[in-house]
Amino acid sequence: MTDAGTLPEDRPLDALTHPSPPDLLAKFDALIAEREALLETGVRDPFAIVMDEVLSPTEAMIQGRKTILLGTYNYMGMTFDPDVVAAGKKALDEYGAGTTGSRVLNGTYQGHKEVEAALRDFYAMDHAIVFSTGYQANLGMISTLAGKGDYIILDADSHASIYDGCWLGNAEVVRFRHNSVEDLDKRLGRLPPHAGKLVILEGVYSMFGDIAPLAEMVRVAKNHGAMILCDEAHGMGFFGANGRGVFEEAGVENEVDFVVGTFSKSVGTVGGFCVSNHPKFEVLRLVCRPYVFTASLPPSVVATAATSIRKLAHAHNKRGKLWDNSRRLHKGLRDLGFKLGTPEAQSAIIAVILPDQETAVAMWQTLLELGLYVNMARPPATPAGTYLLRCSLCAEHRDEQVGEIIAMFAQAGRRTGTIA
C-alpha cells in the first residue's frame, strides 16, 4: 500500500500523464492479416514485383527469367523509341537532372513550354497545362474548377484520382450509375438549374477496359447546362483519327470543355496535362494548388514527352497494330472459356474476371511462372467482390507473342481449374 498522493513504483509519472496513443495504423490490421495469410500459402506478392531489367516495351527480366509484359499501359510502345530516348538524353546533358522548383517560380524551362505546345498541336486546342503526374492533373483541375455551391456529377466507377479531386475541393458530389445515360440525365435534372455543374467522364475505364457512350452523355450534360471534363488517360494515342481519344472518335471534340490525360500510358514517360479552348484557362496557373505548390517535371522527362506526342500524331500504323492485337487476344481468351470484362474488345485493356482472390492469385502466379506478367486487381480498385487479371496490350507485341500469351492463359487456366 502507498501513502495518499504517491505513485506505485511500477507506475512512473509519464505513464499517467502521457498514456500510450492509439496506433493510427490499427485500422489496417485486417488488411495486414489478409495479406500475411495469403503469402503464407507460398504465393508471391502480386503487388511487389521488381523488374530487374527491361528489355523492350514488351519484355523484361523478372527473377532471372525473360517475361512477356502484358500489364504496363505502354500502349504505343514509346518507352524505347530511339527519338524519344535521344531527346531525353540531350535534355539531361543540357539542362541537368531537375528543376528544383515550381512552374510558377524557377521550374519552367523551355522544354515545359515545348511539351505544352506539342499538346496544343496534338489536340488542336488553344491551351495546355502540364502537371507532374496524371493523378495531380485530375486532383488540380477538379478541385479548382468546382467549388462551394457547385456540383460535380461523376460516374460511380470513376478513377481514384477523380474522387480525390472531388474531396480536395468542396463542391457537392453526385454519382450516377456506371455508363448509364439515363441515370446521368435523371440526376442532372434534380439539381438547381442555375448552379455551376461539372460532369466528369472517362473515355476508357481502366479496370474493365470498357468505353463510355460519350456522344449521348455529352448531349445530356449540355442539355442541362453543365461543363464537361473528359479523362482520356487510357484513350490517348489510339482512339480517333488523330489518336486524341474516345471523345474524338465520338465526334464531341467541340463540346468537351476540358480534356485531362497522362504521359504515363501511350506517351511512355510520366506527367499529366489538361487541354482546353476555354478563354480564361490560363488563370489556372495561378489558382490550381497541385500545379502551383509542387516541383515541375525534370527537363529530360518533358523532352521525351514532347517528342513522343509529336510522333503519336502520325502513328497510324501503330494504332492499327494495337487494335489487331487487342481483338485477337480478346477472341482467344473468350474462345478458351474465360469470363471477360467486355463482350468484344473495346480498348487495349482486357479484363479476365475470376471468382475469388485465391483463384486470381493462383492464375497470376502460374502465368508469371510460365513467363507472362499481368496485373492483378482487387477491391477497392475494383467493385466489391470483383477480382480480375488486367491485360494491357501494346502496339509492339508481335504476332507470335500474342499467340504465346493465349497459350499461357490456356495452360494456367487448366492448371488452376479456371477453365476446363
Coordinates of C-alpha atoms in Angstrom, one line a residue:
M1 CA 0.0 0.0 0.0
T2 CA 1.2 3.5 -0.7
D3 CA 0.6 6.8 1.0
A4 CA -2.1 9.1 -0.3
G5 CA -0.7 11.3 -3.1
T6 CA 2.2 9.0 -4.0
L7 CA 2.6 6.7 -7.0
P8 CA 3.3 3.0 -7.1
E9 CA 6.9 2.2 -8.0
D10 CA 5.8 0.4 -11.2
R11 CA 3.7 3.3 -12.5
P12 CA 6.0 6.2 -13.5
L13 CA 4.6 9.7 -13.7
D14 CA 5.0 9.7 -17.6
A15 CA 2.7 6.7 -17.9
L16 CA -0.1 8.6 -16.2
T17 CA 0.3 12.0 -17.7
H18 CA 1.2 10.7 -21.2
P19 CA -0.8 7.5 -21.9
S20 CA 0.2 5.5 -25.0
P21 CA -1.6 7.0 -28.0
P22 CA -3.7 4.8 -30.2
D23 CA -1.9 3.2 -33.2
L24 CA -3.0 5.1 -36.2
L25 CA -2.2 2.1 -38.5
A26 CA -4.5 -0.2 -36.5
K27 CA -7.3 0.5 -38.9
F28 CA -5.4 -1.6 -41.5
D29 CA -4.9 -4.6 -39.3
A30 CA -7.5 -6.7 -41.2
L31 CA -5.7 -6.0 -44.5
I32 CA -2.3 -6.8 -43.0
A33 CA -3.7 -10.1 -41.7
E34 CA -5.3 -11.0 -45.0
R35 CA -2.0 -10.3 -46.9
E36 CA 0.1 -12.3 -44.4
A37 CA -2.3 -15.2 -44.7
L38 CA -2.1 -15.1 -48.4
L39 CA 1.7 -15.0 -48.5
E40 CA 1.9 -17.9 -46.0
T41 CA 0.3 -20.1 -48.7
G42 CA 3.6 -19.7 -50.6
V43 CA 2.4 -17.4 -53.4
R44 CA 4.4 -14.3 -54.4
D45 CA 3.1 -10.8 -53.6
P46 CA 1.3 -9.6 -56.7
F47 CA 1.9 -6.0 -55.7
A48 CA 5.7 -6.2 -55.1
I49 CA 7.1 -7.4 -58.5
V50 CA 10.5 -6.0 -59.4
M51 CA 11.6 -5.5 -63.0
D52 CA 15.3 -6.5 -62.8
E53 CA 15.9 -5.4 -66.4
V54 CA 13.5 -4.0 -69.0
L55 CA 14.5 -5.3 -72.5
S56 CA 11.8 -3.7 -74.6
P57 CA 8.3 -2.4 -74.4
T58 CA 7.1 -6.0 -74.3
E59 CA 9.7 -7.9 -72.4
A60 CA 11.6 -7.7 -69.1
M61 CA 13.7 -9.9 -66.8
I62 CA 11.9 -10.9 -63.6
Q63 CA 13.9 -13.0 -61.2
G64 CA 16.2 -14.1 -63.9
R65 CA 13.5 -15.1 -66.4
K66 CA 12.6 -13.4 -69.6
T67 CA 9.0 -12.4 -69.2
I68 CA 6.4 -11.0 -71.6
L69 CA 4.9 -7.8 -70.3
L70 CA 1.1 -7.6 -70.5
G71 CA 0.4 -5.2 -67.7
T72 CA 2.3 -1.9 -68.3
Y73 CA -0.1 0.5 -70.0
N74 CA 2.8 1.1 -72.5
Y75 CA 0.1 1.1 -75.2
M76 CA 2.1 2.6 -78.1
G77 CA 5.5 1.2 -77.1
M78 CA 7.1 4.6 -76.9
T79 CA 9.4 3.9 -74.0
F80 CA 12.2 2.7 -76.2
D81 CA 11.6 4.8 -79.3
P82 CA 15.0 5.9 -80.4
D83 CA 14.0 9.5 -81.0
V84 CA 12.3 9.7 -77.6
V85 CA 15.2 8.3 -75.7
A86 CA 17.7 10.6 -77.6
A87 CA 15.6 13.7 -76.7
G88 CA 15.7 12.7 -73.0
K89 CA 19.5 12.2 -73.1
K90 CA 20.1 15.5 -74.8
A91 CA 18.0 17.4 -72.3
L92 CA 19.7 15.7 -69.4
D93 CA 23.0 16.8 -70.7
E94 CA 21.9 20.4 -71.4
Y95 CA 19.6 21.2 -68.5
G96 CA 20.6 18.8 -65.8
A97 CA 18.6 16.3 -63.7
G98 CA 15.8 18.5 -62.3
T99 CA 14.3 22.0 -61.9
T100 CA 14.1 22.1 -58.0
G101 CA 11.2 24.4 -58.3
S102 CA 7.5 25.1 -59.1
R103 CA 6.3 26.1 -62.5
V104 CA 5.3 29.5 -61.2
L105 CA 8.8 30.1 -59.8
N106 CA 12.0 28.7 -61.3
G107 CA 10.6 25.5 -62.6
T108 CA 9.6 26.5 -66.2
Y109 CA 12.3 25.6 -68.7
Q110 CA 12.0 25.8 -72.4
G111 CA 11.1 22.1 -72.5
H112 CA 8.0 22.7 -70.5
K113 CA 6.8 25.3 -73.0
E114 CA 7.6 22.9 -75.8
V115 CA 5.6 20.0 -74.4
E116 CA 2.6 22.3 -73.9
A117 CA 3.0 23.4 -77.5
A118 CA 3.1 19.8 -78.6
L119 CA -0.1 19.1 -76.7
R120 CA -1.9 22.1 -78.2
D121 CA -0.9 20.9 -81.7
F122 CA -1.9 17.3 -81.0
Y123 CA -5.3 18.2 -79.6
A124 CA -5.8 21.2 -81.9
M125 CA -6.7 23.3 -78.8
D126 CA -5.8 26.7 -77.6
H127 CA -4.4 25.9 -74.2
A128 CA -2.4 23.2 -72.4
I129 CA -1.1 22.9 -68.9
V130 CA 1.3 20.2 -67.7
F131 CA 1.3 18.7 -64.2
S132 CA 3.9 16.5 -62.6
T133 CA 1.6 13.4 -62.7
G134 CA -1.7 12.4 -64.2
Y135 CA -3.0 12.0 -60.7
Q136 CA -2.2 15.6 -60.0
A137 CA -3.9 16.7 -63.2
N138 CA -7.2 15.4 -62.0
L139 CA -6.6 16.5 -58.5
G140 CA -5.8 20.0 -59.6
M141 CA -8.4 20.5 -62.3
I142 CA -11.4 19.1 -60.5
S143 CA -10.7 20.8 -57.1
T144 CA -10.1 24.1 -58.9
L145 CA -13.0 24.1 -61.3
A146 CA -15.8 23.2 -59.0
G147 CA -16.1 24.9 -55.6
K148 CA -18.6 25.7 -52.9
G149 CA -22.1 25.8 -54.2
D150 CA -21.1 23.9 -57.4
Y151 CA -21.9 20.3 -58.3
I152 CA -19.7 17.6 -59.6
I153 CA -21.5 14.8 -61.4
L154 CA -19.4 11.7 -61.9
D155 CA -19.6 8.0 -63.0
A156 CA -19.7 5.8 -59.9
D157 CA -16.7 3.8 -61.3
S158 CA -14.5 6.8 -61.7
H159 CA -10.8 6.6 -61.1
A160 CA -9.4 7.2 -57.6
S161 CA -7.7 10.4 -58.8
I162 CA -11.1 11.8 -59.8
Y163 CA -12.7 11.0 -56.5
D164 CA -9.6 12.6 -54.7
G165 CA -10.0 15.7 -56.8
C166 CA -13.6 16.0 -55.6
W167 CA -12.5 15.5 -51.9
L168 CA -9.8 18.2 -52.2
G169 CA -12.4 20.7 -53.3
N170 CA -15.6 21.5 -51.6
A171 CA -18.3 21.1 -54.3
E172 CA -21.3 18.8 -53.9
V173 CA -20.7 15.4 -55.4
V174 CA -23.4 13.4 -57.2
R175 CA -22.7 9.9 -58.6
F176 CA -24.6 8.2 -61.4
R177 CA -24.6 4.5 -62.3
H178 CA -21.7 3.4 -64.5
N179 CA -22.2 4.3 -68.1
S180 CA -25.9 5.0 -67.6
V181 CA -27.0 7.9 -69.8
E182 CA -30.5 7.7 -68.3
D183 CA -29.2 7.9 -64.7
L184 CA -26.9 10.9 -65.6
D185 CA -29.9 12.7 -67.1
K186 CA -32.1 12.0 -64.1
R187 CA -29.5 13.2 -61.6
L188 CA -28.7 16.3 -63.5
G189 CA -32.4 17.0 -63.7
R190 CA -32.6 17.1 -59.9
L191 CA -30.0 19.8 -59.5
P192 CA -30.7 23.6 -59.3
P193 CA -30.9 24.8 -62.9
H194 CA -28.6 27.8 -62.3
A195 CA -25.9 26.1 -60.2
G196 CA -22.5 25.5 -61.6
K197 CA -22.2 21.9 -62.8
L198 CA -19.2 19.9 -63.9
V199 CA -19.8 16.4 -65.4
I200 CA -16.7 14.2 -65.3
L201 CA -16.5 11.3 -67.8
E202 CA -13.7 8.9 -68.8
G203 CA -13.1 7.7 -72.3
V204 CA -11.9 4.3 -71.3
Y205 CA -12.5 2.8 -67.8
S206 CA -9.2 1.2 -66.7
M207 CA -10.5 -1.8 -64.8
F208 CA -12.7 -3.5 -67.3
G209 CA -11.5 -1.7 -70.5
D210 CA -15.0 -0.6 -71.4
I211 CA -15.6 2.8 -73.1
A212 CA -18.2 5.5 -72.2
P213 CA -21.1 6.4 -74.5
L214 CA -19.6 9.8 -74.8
A215 CA -21.8 11.2 -77.6
E216 CA -25.0 10.5 -75.6
M217 CA -23.6 11.6 -72.3
V218 CA -22.2 14.9 -73.7
R219 CA -25.6 15.7 -75.3
V220 CA -27.3 15.1 -71.9
A221 CA -24.8 17.2 -70.0
K222 CA -25.1 20.1 -72.4
N223 CA -28.9 20.0 -72.3
H224 CA -28.6 20.6 -68.5
G225 CA -26.1 23.4 -68.9
A226 CA -23.1 21.5 -67.5
M227 CA -19.5 21.9 -68.3
I228 CA -17.6 18.6 -69.2
L229 CA -14.2 17.3 -68.2
C230 CA -13.2 14.1 -70.0
D231 CA -10.3 11.9 -68.8
E232 CA -8.6 10.3 -71.7
A233 CA -5.7 8.7 -69.8
H234 CA -6.4 5.3 -71.4
G235 CA -7.8 6.6 -74.8
M236 CA -5.0 8.9 -75.9
G237 CA -2.8 7.5 -78.7
F238 CA -5.1 5.1 -80.5
F239 CA -8.8 6.2 -80.4
G240 CA -9.9 8.6 -83.1
A241 CA -8.4 9.6 -86.5
N242 CA -5.7 11.6 -84.8
G243 CA -5.3 9.4 -81.7
R244 CA -6.8 12.1 -79.4
G245 CA -9.1 9.7 -77.6
V246 CA -12.6 8.4 -77.3
F247 CA -14.1 11.9 -77.3
E248 CA -12.6 12.4 -80.8
E249 CA -13.9 9.1 -82.1
A250 CA -17.3 10.1 -80.6
G251 CA -17.3 13.4 -82.5
V252 CA -17.7 15.6 -79.5
E253 CA -14.4 17.5 -79.6
N254 CA -16.1 20.9 -79.8
E255 CA -18.4 20.1 -76.9
V256 CA -16.0 18.8 -74.2
D257 CA -14.7 21.7 -72.2
F258 CA -11.6 20.1 -70.6
V259 CA -9.6 17.0 -71.6
V260 CA -7.3 15.5 -68.9
G261 CA -4.6 13.0 -69.7
T262 CA -1.3 11.4 -68.7
F263 CA 2.1 10.9 -70.1
S264 CA 2.5 7.5 -68.3
K265 CA 0.4 5.5 -70.8
S266 CA 0.7 6.0 -74.5
V267 CA 3.3 8.8 -74.3
G268 CA 5.6 6.4 -72.4
T269 CA 7.0 8.6 -69.7
V270 CA 5.5 10.4 -66.6
G271 CA 3.4 13.5 -66.1
G272 CA -0.2 14.8 -66.6
F273 CA -1.9 17.5 -68.5
C274 CA -5.1 19.3 -69.4
V275 CA -6.1 20.9 -72.7
S276 CA -8.9 23.3 -73.4
N277 CA -10.3 26.0 -75.6
H278 CA -11.8 28.0 -72.6
P279 CA -10.7 31.6 -73.0
K280 CA -10.0 32.0 -69.2
F281 CA -7.9 28.8 -69.0
E282 CA -4.6 30.4 -68.2
V283 CA -5.7 31.7 -64.8
L284 CA -5.4 28.1 -63.6
R285 CA -1.7 28.6 -63.4
L286 CA -2.2 31.0 -60.5
V287 CA -5.0 29.2 -58.6
C288 CA -4.6 25.5 -59.1
R289 CA -2.8 24.2 -56.0
P290 CA -1.4 20.9 -57.3
Y291 CA 0.2 23.0 -60.1
V292 CA 1.4 25.9 -58.0
F293 CA 2.7 24.0 -55.0
T294 CA 4.8 21.2 -56.5
A295 CA 8.1 20.8 -58.3
S296 CA 7.9 20.7 -62.1
L297 CA 8.9 17.8 -64.2
P298 CA 12.6 17.2 -65.0
P299 CA 13.8 18.6 -68.3
S300 CA 14.6 15.1 -69.6
V301 CA 11.0 14.0 -68.9
V302 CA 9.3 16.9 -70.8
A303 CA 11.7 16.4 -73.7
T304 CA 10.8 12.8 -74.0
A305 CA 7.1 13.6 -73.7
A306 CA 7.2 16.4 -76.4
T307 CA 9.0 14.1 -78.8
S308 CA 6.6 11.2 -78.2
I309 CA 3.5 13.3 -78.5
R310 CA 4.6 14.7 -81.9
K311 CA 5.3 11.2 -83.1
L312 CA 2.0 9.9 -81.9
A313 CA 0.2 12.3 -84.2
H314 CA 1.4 10.2 -87.1
A315 CA 1.4 6.7 -85.5
H316 CA -1.4 5.4 -87.7
N317 CA 0.2 2.0 -88.3
K318 CA 0.8 1.6 -84.5
R319 CA -2.8 2.3 -83.8
G320 CA -3.9 -0.3 -86.3
K321 CA -1.5 -2.9 -84.9
L322 CA -2.7 -2.3 -81.3
W323 CA -6.3 -2.8 -82.3
D324 CA -5.3 -6.0 -84.1
N325 CA -3.6 -7.3 -81.0
S326 CA -6.5 -6.4 -78.8
R327 CA -9.1 -8.1 -80.9
R328 CA -7.0 -11.2 -81.4
L329 CA -6.3 -11.6 -77.6
H330 CA -9.9 -10.9 -76.6
K331 CA -11.2 -13.6 -79.0
G332 CA -8.5 -16.1 -78.0
L333 CA -9.3 -15.7 -74.3
R334 CA -13.1 -15.8 -74.9
D335 CA -12.8 -18.9 -77.0
L336 CA -10.9 -20.6 -74.2
G337 CA -13.8 -20.0 -71.9
F338 CA -12.6 -17.1 -69.7
K339 CA -15.1 -14.6 -68.5
L340 CA -14.1 -11.2 -69.8
G341 CA -15.0 -7.6 -68.8
T342 CA -16.5 -6.7 -72.2
P343 CA -18.3 -8.8 -74.8
E344 CA -15.9 -7.6 -77.5
A345 CA -12.6 -5.8 -77.5
Q346 CA -13.4 -2.2 -76.7
S347 CA -9.9 -0.9 -75.9
A348 CA -6.3 -2.0 -75.3
I349 CA -7.4 -3.3 -71.8
I350 CA -8.8 -6.8 -71.5
A351 CA -10.1 -7.9 -68.0
V352 CA -10.2 -11.6 -67.1
I353 CA -12.7 -11.8 -64.3
L354 CA -12.2 -14.6 -61.7
P355 CA -14.5 -15.9 -59.0
D356 CA -12.4 -15.0 -55.9
Q357 CA -9.0 -13.8 -54.7
E358 CA -7.5 -17.2 -54.3
T359 CA -8.2 -18.1 -57.9
A360 CA -7.0 -14.8 -59.1
V361 CA -3.7 -15.1 -57.3
A362 CA -3.2 -18.7 -58.4
M363 CA -3.8 -17.7 -62.0
W364 CA -1.5 -14.7 -61.7
Q365 CA 1.3 -16.7 -60.2
T366 CA 1.0 -19.5 -62.7
L367 CA 1.2 -17.1 -65.5
L368 CA 4.3 -15.4 -64.0
E369 CA 6.0 -18.8 -63.7
L370 CA 5.2 -19.5 -67.3
G371 CA 6.8 -16.2 -68.3
L372 CA 3.9 -13.7 -68.5
Y373 CA 3.3 -10.7 -66.3
V374 CA -0.2 -9.3 -65.9
N375 CA -1.8 -7.0 -63.3
M376 CA -3.9 -8.5 -60.6
A377 CA -6.7 -6.1 -59.4
R378 CA -8.9 -6.4 -56.3
P379 CA -11.1 -4.1 -54.2
P380 CA -11.0 -1.2 -53.6
A381 CA -9.6 -0.7 -57.1
T382 CA -12.4 -2.9 -58.4
P383 CA -16.1 -3.1 -57.3
A384 CA -16.7 -5.0 -54.1
G385 CA -16.2 -8.8 -54.6
T386 CA -14.6 -8.4 -58.0
Y387 CA -11.2 -10.0 -58.7
L388 CA -9.5 -9.8 -62.1
L389 CA -6.4 -10.1 -64.2
R390 CA -6.0 -6.9 -66.2
C391 CA -4.2 -7.3 -69.6
S392 CA -2.8 -4.2 -71.2
L393 CA -1.7 -4.7 -74.8
C394 CA 1.0 -2.9 -76.7
A395 CA 1.4 -2.0 -80.3
E396 CA 4.8 -3.6 -80.1
H397 CA 3.5 -7.0 -79.1
R398 CA 4.5 -9.3 -82.0
D399 CA 2.0 -11.8 -83.5
E400 CA 4.0 -14.7 -82.1
Q401 CA 3.9 -13.1 -78.6
V402 CA 0.1 -12.8 -78.7
G403 CA 0.0 -16.4 -79.7
E404 CA 2.3 -17.3 -76.7
I405 CA 0.1 -15.2 -74.4
I406 CA -3.1 -17.1 -75.4
A407 CA -1.2 -20.5 -75.0
M408 CA 0.0 -19.5 -71.5
F409 CA -3.5 -18.5 -70.4
A410 CA -4.8 -21.8 -71.6
Q411 CA -2.1 -23.7 -69.6
A412 CA -2.6 -21.6 -66.5
G413 CA -6.4 -21.8 -66.7
R414 CA -6.3 -25.6 -66.8
R415 CA -3.7 -25.9 -64.1
T416 CA -5.8 -23.8 -61.7
G417 CA -9.2 -25.2 -62.8
T418 CA -10.4 -21.9 -64.0
I419 CA -11.3 -23.3 -67.4
A420 CA -12.0 -26.9 -68.5

